[in-house]
mmCIF file of C-alpha atoms in Angstrom:
data_model
loop_
_atom_site.group_PDB
_atom_site.id
_atom_site.type_symbol
_atom_site.label_atom_id
_atom_site.label_comp_id
_atom_site.label_asym_id
_atom_site.label_seq_id
_atom_site.Cartn_x
_atom_site.Cartn_y
_atom_site.Cartn_z
ATOM 1 C CA MET A 1 152.471 122.203 73.437
ATOM 2 C CA ILE A 2 150.794 125.539 72.761
ATOM 3 C CA THR A 3 150.274 127.719 75.836
ATOM 4 C CA LYS A 4 147.051 129.625 75.784
ATOM 5 C CA ARG A 5 147.624 133.398 76.076
ATOM 6 C CA LYS A 6 146.056 135.129 79.050
ATOM 7 C CA PRO A 7 143.141 137.466 78.232
ATOM 8 C CA MET A 8 143.983 141.147 78.440
ATOM 9 C CA ALA A 9 142.545 143.369 81.248
ATOM 10 C CA ILE A 10 142.746 146.803 82.784
ATOM 11 C CA ALA A 11 141.955 147.330 86.472
ATOM 12 C CA LEU A 12 140.318 150.523 87.595
ATOM 13 C CA ASP A 13 139.633 152.237 90.860
ATOM 14 C CA ALA A 14 136.166 153.807 91.161
ATOM 15 C CA ASP A 15 136.211 156.774 93.522
ATOM 16 C CA ASP A 16 137.942 159.819 91.983
ATOM 17 C CA THR A 17 138.910 157.615 89.012
ATOM 18 C CA LEU A 18 135.607 156.603 87.344
ATOM 19 C CA VAL A 19 133.278 158.770 89.492
ATOM 20 C CA ASP A 20 133.762 162.009 91.376
ATOM 21 C CA TRP A 21 133.637 160.924 95.001
ATOM 22 C CA ILE A 22 135.365 163.976 96.462
ATOM 23 C CA GLY A 23 133.080 166.378 94.660
ATOM 24 C CA GLY A 24 130.035 164.465 95.803
ATOM 25 C CA PHE A 25 131.232 164.126 99.403
ATOM 26 C CA CYS A 26 132.036 167.847 99.659
ATOM 27 C CA ASN A 27 128.622 168.801 98.354
ATOM 28 C CA TYR A 28 127.013 166.413 100.906
ATOM 29 C CA HIS A 29 129.238 167.862 103.680
ATOM 30 C CA ASN A 30 128.470 171.462 102.699
ATOM 31 C CA LYS A 31 124.715 170.763 102.781
ATOM 32 C CA LEU A 32 124.730 168.808 106.074
ATOM 33 C CA TYR A 33 127.365 170.698 108.055
ATOM 34 C CA GLY A 34 127.364 174.236 106.654
ATOM 35 C CA THR A 35 130.888 174.116 105.121
ATOM 36 C CA THR A 36 131.666 175.887 101.824
ATOM 37 C CA VAL A 37 134.499 173.846 100.363
ATOM 38 C CA ASP A 38 134.990 172.923 96.715
ATOM 39 C CA GLY A 39 135.936 169.297 96.263
ATOM 40 C CA HIS A 40 137.832 170.037 93.117
ATOM 41 C CA LYS A 41 140.306 172.212 95.155
ATOM 42 C CA ALA A 42 141.049 169.646 97.889
ATOM 43 C CA PRO A 43 144.637 170.038 98.991
ATOM 44 C CA GLY A 44 145.298 166.368 99.786
ATOM 45 C CA TYR A 45 143.773 162.965 100.652
ATOM 46 C CA ASP A 46 143.210 163.785 104.272
ATOM 47 C CA LEU A 47 140.358 166.275 104.277
ATOM 48 C CA SER A 48 139.903 166.546 108.052
ATOM 49 C CA ALA A 49 142.008 169.721 108.634
ATOM 50 C CA TRP A 50 140.539 171.309 105.471
ATOM 51 C CA LEU A 51 137.097 170.722 106.841
ATOM 52 C CA GLY A 52 138.027 171.754 110.357
ATOM 53 C CA ILE A 53 137.241 168.359 111.977
ATOM 54 C CA ASP A 54 139.161 165.606 113.725
ATOM 55 C CA ARG A 55 140.265 162.523 111.656
ATOM 56 C CA GLU A 56 137.935 160.238 113.608
ATOM 57 C CA VAL A 57 134.972 162.501 112.820
ATOM 58 C CA MET A 58 136.088 162.610 109.180
ATOM 59 C CA GLN A 59 136.073 158.834 108.978
ATOM 60 C CA ASP A 60 132.594 158.650 110.424
ATOM 61 C CA ARG A 61 131.279 161.234 108.033
ATOM 62 C CA MET A 62 132.910 159.433 105.071
ATOM 63 C CA ASN A 63 131.284 156.234 106.139
ATOM 64 C CA ASP A 64 127.911 158.021 106.529
ATOM 65 C CA PHE A 65 128.285 159.419 103.058
ATOM 66 C CA ASN A 66 129.070 156.040 101.539
ATOM 67 C CA HIS A 67 125.796 154.800 103.024
ATOM 68 C CA SER A 68 123.758 157.751 101.750
ATOM 69 C CA TRP A 69 121.722 158.033 98.519
ATOM 70 C CA GLU A 70 124.174 160.703 97.306
ATOM 71 C CA PHE A 71 126.917 158.038 97.146
ATOM 72 C CA GLY A 72 124.775 156.254 94.574
ATOM 73 C CA CYS A 73 124.470 159.365 92.397
ATOM 74 C CA LEU A 74 128.119 160.397 91.873
ATOM 75 C CA GLU A 75 128.947 162.204 88.633
ATOM 76 C CA PRO A 76 131.418 160.596 86.147
ATOM 77 C CA MET A 77 134.970 161.857 85.906
ATOM 78 C CA ARG A 78 135.768 163.858 82.788
ATOM 79 C CA TYR A 79 135.704 161.704 79.604
ATOM 80 C CA ALA A 80 135.337 158.499 81.623
ATOM 81 C CA VAL A 81 131.980 157.617 80.064
ATOM 82 C CA ASP A 82 133.354 158.288 76.564
ATOM 83 C CA VAL A 83 136.359 155.984 77.019
ATOM 84 C CA ILE A 84 134.504 153.197 78.789
ATOM 85 C CA HIS A 85 131.887 153.189 76.037
ATOM 86 C CA TYR A 86 134.605 153.251 73.413
ATOM 87 C CA LEU A 87 136.183 150.168 75.050
ATOM 88 C CA GLN A 88 132.805 148.451 75.345
ATOM 89 C CA ASP A 89 132.149 149.052 71.652
ATOM 90 C CA TYR A 90 135.564 147.714 70.786
ATOM 91 C CA ASN A 91 135.068 144.633 72.913
ATOM 92 C CA GLU A 92 131.759 143.800 71.244
ATOM 93 C CA THR A 93 133.465 143.324 67.887
ATOM 94 C CA ALA A 94 136.955 142.166 68.945
ATOM 95 C CA ASN A 95 138.102 138.561 68.829
ATOM 96 C CA ASP A 96 138.278 136.978 72.330
ATOM 97 C CA GLU A 97 142.062 137.136 72.357
ATOM 98 C CA ASP A 98 141.951 140.887 71.576
ATOM 99 C CA ARG A 99 139.221 141.787 74.018
ATOM 100 C CA ILE A 100 140.179 144.062 76.919
ATOM 101 C CA HIS A 101 138.357 143.036 80.120
ATOM 102 C CA ILE A 102 137.458 145.980 82.356
ATOM 103 C CA ILE A 103 137.770 145.293 86.060
ATOM 104 C CA VAL A 104 136.779 147.598 88.898
ATOM 105 C CA LEU A 105 138.566 147.320 92.276
ATOM 106 C CA SER A 106 137.345 149.849 94.864
ATOM 107 C CA LYS A 107 137.962 150.323 98.608
ATOM 108 C CA CYS A 108 134.566 152.004 99.195
ATOM 109 C CA GLY A 109 133.321 149.307 101.582
ATOM 110 C CA SER A 110 131.886 145.876 101.140
ATOM 111 C CA ASP A 111 128.567 145.735 102.981
ATOM 112 C CA ASP A 112 125.327 145.315 101.123
ATOM 113 C CA VAL A 113 124.162 148.928 101.346
ATOM 114 C CA VAL A 114 127.397 150.312 99.901
ATOM 115 C CA ARG A 115 127.607 147.576 97.308
ATOM 116 C CA ASN A 116 124.079 148.204 96.063
ATOM 117 C CA LEU A 117 124.672 151.939 95.913
ATOM 118 C CA ARG A 118 127.969 151.510 94.058
ATOM 119 C CA LEU A 119 126.603 149.060 91.526
ATOM 120 C CA ALA A 120 123.506 151.239 90.875
ATOM 121 C CA ASN A 121 125.784 154.293 90.394
ATOM 122 C CA LEU A 122 128.090 152.511 87.986
ATOM 123 C CA GLU A 123 125.162 151.139 85.941
ATOM 124 C CA GLY A 124 123.348 154.483 86.017
ATOM 125 C CA VAL A 125 126.405 156.350 84.757
ATOM 126 C CA PHE A 126 128.035 153.893 82.406
ATOM 127 C CA GLY A 127 125.161 151.583 81.498
ATOM 128 C CA ALA A 128 124.604 147.895 82.077
ATOM 129 C CA ASN A 129 127.376 145.299 81.493
ATOM 130 C CA CYS A 130 130.186 147.834 81.016
ATOM 131 C CA PHE A 131 132.385 146.127 83.574
ATOM 132 C CA ASP A 132 133.430 142.498 83.577
ATOM 133 C CA GLU A 133 134.122 142.312 87.319
ATOM 134 C CA VAL A 134 133.417 144.694 90.228
ATOM 135 C CA THR A 135 135.258 143.893 93.475
ATOM 136 C CA LEU A 136 134.598 146.020 96.538
ATOM 137 C CA ILE A 137 136.760 145.830 99.631
ATOM 138 C CA ASP A 138 136.894 147.767 102.900
ATOM 139 C CA PRO A 139 138.873 151.048 103.185
ATOM 140 C CA HIS A 140 141.626 149.641 105.468
ATOM 141 C CA MET A 141 142.427 146.786 103.128
ATOM 142 C CA SER A 142 145.263 146.571 100.620
ATOM 143 C CA LYS A 143 144.541 146.218 96.935
ATOM 144 C CA GLN A 144 147.818 144.447 96.309
ATOM 145 C CA PRO A 145 146.625 140.833 96.810
ATOM 146 C CA TYR A 146 143.599 141.503 94.647
ATOM 147 C CA LEU A 147 145.774 142.951 91.891
ATOM 148 C CA GLN A 148 148.031 139.871 92.138
ATOM 149 C CA ALA A 149 145.012 137.641 91.712
ATOM 150 C CA ILE A 150 143.879 139.606 88.681
ATOM 151 C CA ARG A 151 147.440 139.374 87.208
ATOM 152 C CA ASP A 152 147.432 135.637 87.858
ATOM 153 C CA GLU A 153 144.340 135.263 85.651
ATOM 154 C CA TYR A 154 144.869 138.049 83.076
ATOM 155 C CA ASN A 155 147.508 139.913 81.179
ATOM 156 C CA LEU A 156 146.963 143.003 83.351
ATOM 157 C CA LEU A 157 147.889 145.944 81.061
ATOM 158 C CA ILE A 158 147.482 148.764 83.529
ATOM 159 C CA PHE A 159 146.095 149.659 86.902
ATOM 160 C CA VAL A 160 144.425 153.084 87.289
ATOM 161 C CA ASP A 161 143.800 154.836 90.576
ATOM 162 C CA ASP A 162 143.855 158.352 92.054
ATOM 163 C CA TYR A 163 145.588 157.211 95.239
ATOM 164 C CA VAL A 164 149.352 157.113 94.871
ATOM 165 C CA GLY A 165 149.653 154.646 97.739
ATOM 166 C CA ASN A 166 147.550 152.062 95.845
ATOM 167 C CA CYS A 167 149.592 152.657 92.647
ATOM 168 C CA ASN A 168 152.843 152.158 94.565
ATOM 169 C CA GLU A 169 151.568 148.853 95.878
ATOM 170 C CA ALA A 170 150.764 147.787 92.353
ATOM 171 C CA ASP A 171 154.111 149.015 91.029
ATOM 172 C CA ALA A 172 155.863 146.909 93.771
ATOM 173 C CA ILE A 173 154.445 143.701 92.181
ATOM 174 C CA GLY A 174 155.224 144.782 88.639
ATOM 175 C CA VAL A 175 151.873 146.149 87.618
ATOM 176 C CA LYS A 176 152.107 149.279 85.437
ATOM 177 C CA SER A 177 150.267 151.986 87.336
ATOM 178 C CA VAL A 178 148.610 155.201 86.194
ATOM 179 C CA VAL A 179 147.503 158.007 88.540
ATOM 180 C CA ILE A 180 144.459 160.039 87.532
ATOM 181 C CA GLN A 181 145.658 163.508 88.462
ATOM 182 C CA ARG A 182 143.417 165.620 90.708
ATOM 183 C CA SER A 183 143.988 168.567 93.029
ATOM 184 C CA HIS A 184 144.428 166.261 96.018
ATOM 185 C CA ASN A 185 147.354 164.267 94.460
ATOM 186 C CA LYS A 186 149.123 166.492 91.931
ATOM 187 C CA HIS A 187 151.697 167.540 94.589
ATOM 188 C CA LEU A 188 152.870 163.923 94.645
ATOM 189 C CA LYS A 189 153.785 163.745 90.992
ATOM 190 C CA GLU A 190 157.454 164.864 91.347
ATOM 191 C CA ARG A 191 157.923 162.537 94.362
ATOM 192 C CA ASN A 192 156.791 159.550 92.346
ATOM 193 C CA PRO A 193 158.564 159.685 88.967
ATOM 194 C CA HIS A 194 158.158 155.949 88.442
ATOM 195 C CA LEU A 195 154.348 156.328 88.228
ATOM 196 C CA HIS A 196 152.463 157.689 85.242
ATOM 197 C CA PHE A 197 150.148 160.646 85.847
ATOM 198 C CA CYS A 198 147.299 161.409 83.477
ATOM 199 C CA ARG A 199 145.271 164.614 83.480
ATOM 200 C CA ASP A 200 141.985 162.916 82.414
ATOM 201 C CA TRP A 201 140.575 159.828 80.692
ATOM 202 C CA MET A 202 141.266 161.029 77.192
ATOM 203 C CA HIS A 203 144.886 161.400 78.062
ATOM 204 C CA LEU A 204 144.808 157.961 79.599
ATOM 205 C CA LEU A 205 143.265 156.492 76.476
ATOM 206 C CA SER A 206 145.697 158.095 74.021
ATOM 207 C CA VAL A 207 148.837 157.360 75.895
ATOM 208 C CA HIS A 208 148.238 154.083 77.770
ATOM 209 C CA ILE A 209 145.275 152.222 76.353
ATOM 210 C CA ALA A 210 145.121 152.920 72.609
ATOM 211 C CA ARG A 211 148.289 150.858 71.932
ATOM 212 C CA PHE A 212 146.420 147.656 72.956
ATOM 213 C CA ILE A 213 143.408 148.316 70.668
ATOM 214 C CA ARG A 214 143.574 146.133 67.577
ATOM 215 C CA VAL A 215 141.466 147.348 64.786
ATOM 216 C CA GLU A 216 141.322 145.283 61.550
#
């Protein structure tokens, strides 16, 4: 009996992986609250001390931002559009068994307002039908069970995220994880030698994705 091979897939975070959430949030915060911070110089994931506010206030402002029109207008990460379009073009001509499904898994929130803004942003930046699946969950939730479900259905080649905690959860269930390196996570590289860090999407493509592209 011939066992059908699972289709290939990559799973991608959205915020600070596909689109520049921290840059957009800091611009929003500067405008609304009079701060003068540069999101591309953020020292860590917890921005509360950097912005001079309590963590509870920070959570509220993050939630407000994710419900604002600015959240639906985030700029793409460097080379992200080029690589996603390259994969889309490849998939259009590849055999079904060679196609690489592109799945987005984001903890931005799951209510209708956030979902509509996120989908509009992804379509506006990357174009229609670039992603095979988009799953949005709430910030307090773990991505691990969702990655396990993806791996049950697909040959999950890699998982890409900017948050080291998410990548460690993926690594714990045997999913190869790649961290998109930014100012807020680069200090964690030496402490996580089992994870792969990439400086941008072109680096990600050349080192971790290109090997799965089968060109006749």
